[in-house]
Tab-separated table of C-alpha atoms in Angstrom:
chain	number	residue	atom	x	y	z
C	782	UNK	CA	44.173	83.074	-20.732
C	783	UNK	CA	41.000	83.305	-21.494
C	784	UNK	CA	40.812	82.295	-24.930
C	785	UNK	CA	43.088	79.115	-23.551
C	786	UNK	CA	39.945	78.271	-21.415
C	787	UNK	CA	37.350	78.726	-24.168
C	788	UNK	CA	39.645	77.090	-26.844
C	789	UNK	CA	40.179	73.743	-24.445
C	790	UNK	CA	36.304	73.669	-23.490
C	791	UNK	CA	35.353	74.170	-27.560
C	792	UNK	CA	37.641	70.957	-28.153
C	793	UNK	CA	36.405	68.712	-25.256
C	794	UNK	CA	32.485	69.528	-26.326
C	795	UNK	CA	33.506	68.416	-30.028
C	796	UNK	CA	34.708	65.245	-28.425
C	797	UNK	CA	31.280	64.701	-26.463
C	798	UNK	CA	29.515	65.367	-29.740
C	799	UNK	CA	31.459	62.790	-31.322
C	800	UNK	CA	31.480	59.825	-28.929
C	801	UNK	CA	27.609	60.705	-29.240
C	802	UNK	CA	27.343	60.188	-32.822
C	803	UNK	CA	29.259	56.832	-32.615
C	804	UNK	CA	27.326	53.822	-32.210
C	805	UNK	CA	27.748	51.615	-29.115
C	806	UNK	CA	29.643	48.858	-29.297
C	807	UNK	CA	27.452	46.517	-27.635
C	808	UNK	CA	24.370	47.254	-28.959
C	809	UNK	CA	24.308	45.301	-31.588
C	810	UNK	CA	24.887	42.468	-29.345
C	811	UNK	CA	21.799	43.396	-27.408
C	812	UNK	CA	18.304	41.413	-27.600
C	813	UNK	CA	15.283	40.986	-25.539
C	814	UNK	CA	13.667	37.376	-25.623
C	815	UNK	CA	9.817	37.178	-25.298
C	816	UNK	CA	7.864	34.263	-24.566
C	817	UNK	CA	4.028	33.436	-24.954
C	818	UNK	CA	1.899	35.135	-22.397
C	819	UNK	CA	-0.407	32.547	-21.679
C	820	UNK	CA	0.093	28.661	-21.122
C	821	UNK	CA	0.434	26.439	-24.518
C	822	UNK	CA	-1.839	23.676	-24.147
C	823	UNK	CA	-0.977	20.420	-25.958
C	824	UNK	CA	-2.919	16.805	-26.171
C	825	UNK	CA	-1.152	13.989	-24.755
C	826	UNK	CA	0.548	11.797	-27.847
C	827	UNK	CA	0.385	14.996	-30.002
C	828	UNK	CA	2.639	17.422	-31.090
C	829	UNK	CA	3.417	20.996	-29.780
C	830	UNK	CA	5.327	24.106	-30.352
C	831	UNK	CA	7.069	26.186	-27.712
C	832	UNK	CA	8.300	29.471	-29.584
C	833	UNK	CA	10.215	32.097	-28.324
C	834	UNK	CA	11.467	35.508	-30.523
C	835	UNK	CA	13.625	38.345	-30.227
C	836	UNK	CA	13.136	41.930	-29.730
C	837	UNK	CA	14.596	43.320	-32.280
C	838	UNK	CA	15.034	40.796	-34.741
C	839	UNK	CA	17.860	39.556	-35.657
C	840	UNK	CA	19.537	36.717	-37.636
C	841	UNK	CA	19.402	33.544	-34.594
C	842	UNK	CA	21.412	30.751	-37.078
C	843	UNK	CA	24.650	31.759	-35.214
C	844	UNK	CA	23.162	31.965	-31.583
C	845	UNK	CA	23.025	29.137	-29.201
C	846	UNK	CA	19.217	28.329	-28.303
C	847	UNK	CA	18.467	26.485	-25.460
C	848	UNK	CA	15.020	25.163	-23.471
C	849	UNK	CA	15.404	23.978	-20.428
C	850	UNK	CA	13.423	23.390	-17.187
C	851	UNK	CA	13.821	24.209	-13.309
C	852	UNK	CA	17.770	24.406	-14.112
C	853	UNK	CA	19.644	24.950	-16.483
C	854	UNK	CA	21.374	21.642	-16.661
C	855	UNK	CA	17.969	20.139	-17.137
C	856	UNK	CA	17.734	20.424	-21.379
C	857	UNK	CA	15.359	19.489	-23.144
C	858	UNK	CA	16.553	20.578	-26.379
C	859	UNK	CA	20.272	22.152	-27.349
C	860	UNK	CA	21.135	24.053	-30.815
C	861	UNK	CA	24.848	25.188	-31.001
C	862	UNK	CA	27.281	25.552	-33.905
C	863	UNK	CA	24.202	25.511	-36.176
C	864	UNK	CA	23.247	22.105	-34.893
C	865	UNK	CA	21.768	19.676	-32.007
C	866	UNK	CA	23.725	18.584	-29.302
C	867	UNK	CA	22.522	15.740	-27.372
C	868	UNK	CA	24.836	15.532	-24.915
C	869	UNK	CA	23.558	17.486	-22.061
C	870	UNK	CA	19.946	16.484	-22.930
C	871	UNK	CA	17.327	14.986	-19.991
C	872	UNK	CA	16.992	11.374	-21.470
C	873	UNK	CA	13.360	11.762	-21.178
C	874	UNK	CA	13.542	14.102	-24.198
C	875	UNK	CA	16.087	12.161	-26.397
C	876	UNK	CA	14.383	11.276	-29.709
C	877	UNK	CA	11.403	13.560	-29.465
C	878	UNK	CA	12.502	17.478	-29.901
C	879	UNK	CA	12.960	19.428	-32.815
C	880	UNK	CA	14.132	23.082	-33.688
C	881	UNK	CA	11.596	24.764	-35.594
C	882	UNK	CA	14.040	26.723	-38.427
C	883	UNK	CA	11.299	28.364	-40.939
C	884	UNK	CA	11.898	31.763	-39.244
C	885	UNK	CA	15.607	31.633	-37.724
C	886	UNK	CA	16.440	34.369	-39.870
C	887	UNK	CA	13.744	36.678	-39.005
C	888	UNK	CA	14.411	36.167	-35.042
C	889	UNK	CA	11.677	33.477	-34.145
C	890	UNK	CA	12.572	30.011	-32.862
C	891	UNK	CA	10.646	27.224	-31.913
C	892	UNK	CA	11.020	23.413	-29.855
C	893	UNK	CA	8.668	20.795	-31.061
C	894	UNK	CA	7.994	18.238	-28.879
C	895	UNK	CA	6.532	14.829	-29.839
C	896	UNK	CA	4.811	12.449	-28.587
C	897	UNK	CA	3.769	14.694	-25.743
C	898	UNK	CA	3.587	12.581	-21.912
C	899	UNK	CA	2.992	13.298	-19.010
C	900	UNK	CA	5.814	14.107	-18.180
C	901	UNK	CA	6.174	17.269	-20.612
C	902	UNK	CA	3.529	19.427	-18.391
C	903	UNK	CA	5.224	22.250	-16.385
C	904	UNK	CA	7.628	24.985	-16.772
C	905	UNK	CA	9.750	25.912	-19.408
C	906	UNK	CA	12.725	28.992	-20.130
C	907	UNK	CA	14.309	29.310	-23.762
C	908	UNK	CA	17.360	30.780	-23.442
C	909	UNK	CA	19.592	32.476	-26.512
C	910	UNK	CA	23.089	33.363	-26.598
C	911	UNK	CA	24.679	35.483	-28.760
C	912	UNK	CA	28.644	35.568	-27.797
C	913	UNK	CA	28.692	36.874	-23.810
C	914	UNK	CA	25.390	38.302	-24.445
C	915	UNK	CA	22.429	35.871	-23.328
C	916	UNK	CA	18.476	36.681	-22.413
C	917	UNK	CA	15.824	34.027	-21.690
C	918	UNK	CA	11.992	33.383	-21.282
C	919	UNK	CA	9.696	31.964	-19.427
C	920	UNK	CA	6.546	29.764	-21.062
C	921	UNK	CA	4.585	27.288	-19.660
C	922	UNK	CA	3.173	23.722	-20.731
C	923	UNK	CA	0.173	22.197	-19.734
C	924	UNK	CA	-0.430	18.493	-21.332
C	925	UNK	CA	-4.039	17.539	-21.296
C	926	UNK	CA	-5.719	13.795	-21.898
C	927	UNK	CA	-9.283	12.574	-21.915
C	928	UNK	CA	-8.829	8.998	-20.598
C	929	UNK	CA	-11.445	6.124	-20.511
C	930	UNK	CA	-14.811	6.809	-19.962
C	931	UNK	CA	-16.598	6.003	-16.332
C	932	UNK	CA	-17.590	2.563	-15.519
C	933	UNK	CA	-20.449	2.611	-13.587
C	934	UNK	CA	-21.577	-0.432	-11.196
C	935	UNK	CA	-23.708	-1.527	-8.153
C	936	UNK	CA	-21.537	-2.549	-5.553
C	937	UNK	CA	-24.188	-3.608	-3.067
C	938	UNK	CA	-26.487	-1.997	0.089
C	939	UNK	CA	-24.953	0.053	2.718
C	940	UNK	CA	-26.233	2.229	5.274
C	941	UNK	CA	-30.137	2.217	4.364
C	942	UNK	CA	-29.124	2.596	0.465
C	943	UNK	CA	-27.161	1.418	-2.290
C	944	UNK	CA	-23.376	1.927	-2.603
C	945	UNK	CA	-22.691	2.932	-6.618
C	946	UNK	CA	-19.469	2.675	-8.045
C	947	UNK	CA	-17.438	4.983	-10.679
C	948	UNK	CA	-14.101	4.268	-12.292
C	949	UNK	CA	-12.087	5.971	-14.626
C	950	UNK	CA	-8.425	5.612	-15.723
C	951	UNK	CA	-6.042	7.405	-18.490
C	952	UNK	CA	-7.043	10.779	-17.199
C	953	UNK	CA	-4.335	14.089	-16.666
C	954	UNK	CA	-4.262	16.124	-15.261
C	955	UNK	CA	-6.023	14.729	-12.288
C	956	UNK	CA	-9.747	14.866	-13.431
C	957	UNK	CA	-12.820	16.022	-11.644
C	958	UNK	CA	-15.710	13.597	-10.554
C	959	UNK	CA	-19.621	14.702	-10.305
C	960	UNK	CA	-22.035	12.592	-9.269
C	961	UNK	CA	-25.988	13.623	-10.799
C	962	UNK	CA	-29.389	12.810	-10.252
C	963	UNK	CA	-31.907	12.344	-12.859
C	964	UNK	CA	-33.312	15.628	-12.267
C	965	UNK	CA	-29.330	17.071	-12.514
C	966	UNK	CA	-29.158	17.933	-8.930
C	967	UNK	CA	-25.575	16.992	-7.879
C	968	UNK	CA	-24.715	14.525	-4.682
C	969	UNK	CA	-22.707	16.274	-2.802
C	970	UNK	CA	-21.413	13.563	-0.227
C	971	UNK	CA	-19.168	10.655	-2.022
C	972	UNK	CA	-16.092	9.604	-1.889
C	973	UNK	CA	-12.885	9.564	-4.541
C	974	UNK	CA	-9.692	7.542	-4.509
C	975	UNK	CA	-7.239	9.007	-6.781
C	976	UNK	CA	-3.947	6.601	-8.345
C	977	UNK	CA	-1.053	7.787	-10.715
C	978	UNK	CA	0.284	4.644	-13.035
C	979	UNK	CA	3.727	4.733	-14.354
C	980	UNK	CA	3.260	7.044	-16.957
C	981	UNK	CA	1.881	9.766	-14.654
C	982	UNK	CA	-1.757	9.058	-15.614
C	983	UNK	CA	-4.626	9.166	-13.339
C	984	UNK	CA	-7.300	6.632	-12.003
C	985	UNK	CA	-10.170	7.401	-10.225
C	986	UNK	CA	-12.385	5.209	-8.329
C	987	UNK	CA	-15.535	7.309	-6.589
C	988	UNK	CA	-18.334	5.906	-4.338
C	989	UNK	CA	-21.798	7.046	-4.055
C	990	UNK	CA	-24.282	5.850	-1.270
C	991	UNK	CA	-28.020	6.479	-2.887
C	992	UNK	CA	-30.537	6.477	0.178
C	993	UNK	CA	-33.380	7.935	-2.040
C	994	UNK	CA	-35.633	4.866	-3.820
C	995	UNK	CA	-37.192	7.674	-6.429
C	996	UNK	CA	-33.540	9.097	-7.663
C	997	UNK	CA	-33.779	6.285	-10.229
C	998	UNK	CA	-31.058	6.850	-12.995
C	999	UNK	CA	-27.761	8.389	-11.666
C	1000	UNK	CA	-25.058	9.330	-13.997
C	1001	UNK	CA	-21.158	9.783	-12.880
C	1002	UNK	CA	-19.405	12.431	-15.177
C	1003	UNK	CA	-15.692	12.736	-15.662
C	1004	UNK	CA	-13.845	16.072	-16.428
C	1005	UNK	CA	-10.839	17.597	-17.824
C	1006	UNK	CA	-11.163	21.072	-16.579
C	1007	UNK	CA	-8.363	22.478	-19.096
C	1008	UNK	CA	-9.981	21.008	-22.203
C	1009	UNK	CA	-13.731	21.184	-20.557
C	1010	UNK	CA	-14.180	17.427	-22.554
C	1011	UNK	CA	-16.282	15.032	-19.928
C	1012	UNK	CA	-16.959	11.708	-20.323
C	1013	UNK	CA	-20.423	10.527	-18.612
C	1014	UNK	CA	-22.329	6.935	-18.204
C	1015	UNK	CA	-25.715	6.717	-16.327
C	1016	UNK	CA	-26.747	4.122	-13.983
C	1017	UNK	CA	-30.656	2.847	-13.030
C	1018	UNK	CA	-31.338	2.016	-9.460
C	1019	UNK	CA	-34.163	-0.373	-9.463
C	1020	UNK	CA	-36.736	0.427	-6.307
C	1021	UNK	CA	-36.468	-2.523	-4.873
C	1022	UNK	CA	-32.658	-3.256	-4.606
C	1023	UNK	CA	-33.428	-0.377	-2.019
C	1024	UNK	CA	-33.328	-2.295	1.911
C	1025	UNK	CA	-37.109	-2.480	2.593
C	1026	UNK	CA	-38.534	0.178	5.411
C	1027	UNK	CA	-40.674	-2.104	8.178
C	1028	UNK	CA	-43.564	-0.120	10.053
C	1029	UNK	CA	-42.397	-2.110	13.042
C	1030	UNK	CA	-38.792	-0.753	12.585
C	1031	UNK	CA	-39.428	2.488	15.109
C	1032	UNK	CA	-41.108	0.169	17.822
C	1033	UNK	CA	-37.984	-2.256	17.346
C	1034	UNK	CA	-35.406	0.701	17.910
C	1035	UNK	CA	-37.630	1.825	21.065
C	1036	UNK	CA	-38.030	-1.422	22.747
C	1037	UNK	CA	-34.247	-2.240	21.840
C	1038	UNK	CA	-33.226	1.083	23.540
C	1039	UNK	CA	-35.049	0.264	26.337
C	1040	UNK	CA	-33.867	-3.293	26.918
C	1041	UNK	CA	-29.672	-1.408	26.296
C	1042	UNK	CA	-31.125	0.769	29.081
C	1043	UNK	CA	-32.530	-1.687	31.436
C	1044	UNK	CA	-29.040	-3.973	30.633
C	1045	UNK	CA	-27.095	-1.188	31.719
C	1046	UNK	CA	-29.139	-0.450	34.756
C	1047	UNK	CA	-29.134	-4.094	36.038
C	1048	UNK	CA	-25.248	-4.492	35.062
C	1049	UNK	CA	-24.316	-1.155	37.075
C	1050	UNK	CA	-26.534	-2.592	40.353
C	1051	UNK	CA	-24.807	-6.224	40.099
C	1052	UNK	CA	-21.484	-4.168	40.307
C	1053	UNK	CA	-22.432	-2.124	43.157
C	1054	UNK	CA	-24.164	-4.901	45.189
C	1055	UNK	CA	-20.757	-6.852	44.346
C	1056	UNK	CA	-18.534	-3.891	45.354
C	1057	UNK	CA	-20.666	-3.562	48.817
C	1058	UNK	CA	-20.230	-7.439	49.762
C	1059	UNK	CA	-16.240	-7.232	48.742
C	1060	UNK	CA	-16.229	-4.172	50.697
C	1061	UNK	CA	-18.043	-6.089	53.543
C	1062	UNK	CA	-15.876	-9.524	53.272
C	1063	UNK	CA	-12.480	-7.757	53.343
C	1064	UNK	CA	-13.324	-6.178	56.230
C	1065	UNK	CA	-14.662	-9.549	58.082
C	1066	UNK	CA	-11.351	-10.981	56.967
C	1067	UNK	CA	-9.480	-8.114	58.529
C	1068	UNK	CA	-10.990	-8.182	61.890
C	1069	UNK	CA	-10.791	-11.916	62.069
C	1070	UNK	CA	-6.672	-11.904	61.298
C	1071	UNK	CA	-7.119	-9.148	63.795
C	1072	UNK	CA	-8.348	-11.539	66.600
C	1073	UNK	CA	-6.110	-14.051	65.768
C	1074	UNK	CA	-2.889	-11.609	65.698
C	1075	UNK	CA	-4.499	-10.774	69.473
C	1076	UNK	CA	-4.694	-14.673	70.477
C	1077	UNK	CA	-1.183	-15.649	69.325
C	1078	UNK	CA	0.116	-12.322	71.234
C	1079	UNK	CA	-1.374	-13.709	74.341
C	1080	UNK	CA	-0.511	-16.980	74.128
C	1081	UNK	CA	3.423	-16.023	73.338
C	1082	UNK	CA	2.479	-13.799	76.721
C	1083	UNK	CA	1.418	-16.957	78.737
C	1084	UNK	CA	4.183	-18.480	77.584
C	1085	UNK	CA	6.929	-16.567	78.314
C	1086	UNK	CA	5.577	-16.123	81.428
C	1087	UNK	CA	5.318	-20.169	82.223
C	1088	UNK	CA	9.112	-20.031	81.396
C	1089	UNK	CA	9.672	-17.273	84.035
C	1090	UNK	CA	7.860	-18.705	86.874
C	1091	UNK	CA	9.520	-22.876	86.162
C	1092	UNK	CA	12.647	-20.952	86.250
C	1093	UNK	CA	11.920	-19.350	89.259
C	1094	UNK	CA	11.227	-22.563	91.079
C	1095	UNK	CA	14.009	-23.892	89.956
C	1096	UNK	CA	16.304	-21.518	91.436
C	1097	UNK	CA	14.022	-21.436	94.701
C	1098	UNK	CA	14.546	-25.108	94.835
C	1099	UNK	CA	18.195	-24.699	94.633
C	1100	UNK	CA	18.300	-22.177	96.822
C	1101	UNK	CA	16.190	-23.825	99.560
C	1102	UNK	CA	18.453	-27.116	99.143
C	1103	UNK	CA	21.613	-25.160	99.578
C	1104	UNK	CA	20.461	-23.710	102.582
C	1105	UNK	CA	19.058	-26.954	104.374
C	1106	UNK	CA	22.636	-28.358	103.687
C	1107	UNK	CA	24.482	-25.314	105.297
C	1108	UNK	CA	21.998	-25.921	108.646
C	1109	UNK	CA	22.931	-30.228	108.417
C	1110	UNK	CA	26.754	-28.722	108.547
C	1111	UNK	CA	26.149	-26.105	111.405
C	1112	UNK	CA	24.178	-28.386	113.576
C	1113	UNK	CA	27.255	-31.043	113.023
C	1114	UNK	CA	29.639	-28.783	114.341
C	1115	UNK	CA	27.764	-27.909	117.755
C-alpha cells in the first residue's frame, strides 16, 4: 500500500516538473507598450513624431497599430493587414499621418503628423494588437506657435494718464502679456482681452494706463511659455501728451466739494420746509371738509325736522276741522 502511495505521488511530481519545463502558451503573445515620458513638443506647420515600442521586442508588421484620442473611435491614424485604413479616421487627420516603418521589425513604431494645427495639441494613446492580445500608451502633444509680433499704439488720455495699446495675433497656446518700464520694472495693473480665430489661434489685445510723465519708453512683450520665444516692441510717451497738473486744481476740488455740500444742504431744507407746509395744508383741508361734513349734518337735521313739524300741523289742522264739524252736527240735533 505503501509503495502504491509513493509510486502515484513520484508520477504526479514528474508531471508538475514537466508542465514547468513547457513554455506558456500565451507568452509569446504577451507585450508591454511604452510611451514617451514627457510631452513631445512640435511647431505649428511642422512635422512631428509620436513613437511608441514594445517591451520585449518583437516583429510589429503583423500587429494592428492604432493612435487615437479621448476614445477609441476617435483615430487619428489606423495600420491593419500591413496597411492604412482610412475609414474610421477623424477627418481632421485625413491626408496628414504617416506610419513611421524604419524599425517595425525591431518593435518601435511611430505616427507622423504634418502640417501640425492647432488642433493636434492634447492627448494621445497608441494602441497595438497582436491577435486577442492588445496593450496601449499614453503620450502627450503640445503644439506651440510664435505669432505676430505686438503692435504698440497710443490710444488717447484717460484717468490722469495715457491709455497704451498692445496687440498680438497668431499666438498658441494662449500667450502671456508683460507690460515694462524703461527701467524693466513691470506694470502690474492692465488689462487683456483674449480671442480664438477659426483655426484655434489666439489674439490678444492688452491696455495699459501710464499715469507717470518720467516712465518715458514702455515696451509690451509677448510670450510663449512652452518655447520661452517673446516677441517685444517699445513705445515713447512724450511728457507732454501727459494731461497738464494745475496748482489751482486742489483749491478747485475744495471749493467744488463745498458748493456739492452746501447743494445738498439747501436741497435737503427745501424738502423739509416743503414736507412741513404739505403736512400743514392737508391738515387745513381736513378740518375744513370736517366743518363742512358738520354743516350739511345740521342742515339735513333742520330739515327733517321742518318736515316733522308742517306735518304735524297738517294733521292738527285736520284734526281741529273734524272736530268743529262733529260740534255744527251735535248742536243741530238739540
Amino acid at each position: 500500500m505503501e509503495d502504491c502511495c509513493r509510486h502515484s505521488l513520484l508520477s504526479h511530481l514528474s508531471s508538475l516538473l514537466l508542465l514547468f519545463q513547457l513554455p506558456f502558451a500565451g507568452s509569446a503573445e504577451e507585450f508591454v507598450v511604452i510611451g514617451p515620458s514627457d510631452p513631445i513638443v512640435a511647431m505649428l506647420g511642422g512635422d512631428v513624431m509620436l513613437p511608441c515600442h514594445l517591451s520585449p521586442a518583437m516583429d510589429m508588421e503583423n500587429m494592428e497599430l492604432r493612435w487615437f484620442r479621448s476614445k477609441f473611435s476617435e483615430a487619428a491614424f489606423i495600420y491593419q493587414n500591413q496597411q492604412e485604413q482610412r475609414e474610421e479616421q477623424l477627418a481632421q487627420y485625413a491626408g496628414r499621418t504617416s506610419l513611421v516603418k524604419d524599425f517595425l521589425t525591431q518593435g518601435e513604431a511611430a505616427m507622423r503628423i504634418h502640417k501640425v494645427q492647432a488642433f493636434d495639441n492634447g492627448l494621445y494613446t497608441c494602441l497595438f494588437r497582436k491577435g486577442n492580445f492588445y496593450e496601449e500608451a499614453n503620450l502627450e502633444l503640445m503644439v506651440a506657435g510664435v505669432g505676430s509680433a505686438p503692435q504698440v499704439h497710443i490710444q488717447g488720455p484717460e484717468e490722469d494718464g495715457i491709455r497704451v495699446m498692445c496687440m498680438a495675433s497668431g499666438w498658441f497656446p494662449k500667450p502671456q502679456v508683460q507690460w515694462r518700464a524703461l527701467s524693466g520694472e513691470k506694470f502690474l495693473t492692465f488689462s487683456e482681452t483674449y480671442a480664438q480665430d477659426a483655426e484655434g489661434l489666439y489674439s490678444v489685445e492688452a491696455a495699459l494706463v501710464v499715469r507717470d510723465s518720467s516712465s518715458g519708453n514702455v515696451t509690451c512683450s509677448v510670450l510663449n511659455a512652452i518655447l520661452g520665444q517673446e516677441k517685444v516692441m517699445a513705445i515713447f510717451i512724450p511728457e507732454p501728451f501727459f494731461p497738464q497738473t494745475s496748482p489751482w486744481k486742489p483749491a478747485f476740488m475744495v471749493t467744488l466739494t463745498v458748493l456739492t455740500l452746501l447743494i445738498f444742504g439747501a436741497a435737503y431744507y427745501t424738502k423739509r420746509e416743503h414736507t412741513a407746509k404739505q403736512q400743514e395744508r392737508q391738515e387745513w383741508e381736513k378740518l375744513h371738509r370736517d366743518k363742512e361734513e358738520d354743516q350739511q349734518t345740521k342742515e339735513k337735521v333742520l330739515k327733517d325736522r321742518g318736515e316733522l313739524q308742517a306735518d304735524l300741523d297738517w294733521r292738527k289742522s285736520v284734526y281741529l276741522s273734524a272736530w268743529r264739524k262733529a260740534q255744527l252736527y251735535a248742536d243741530r240735533e238739540r
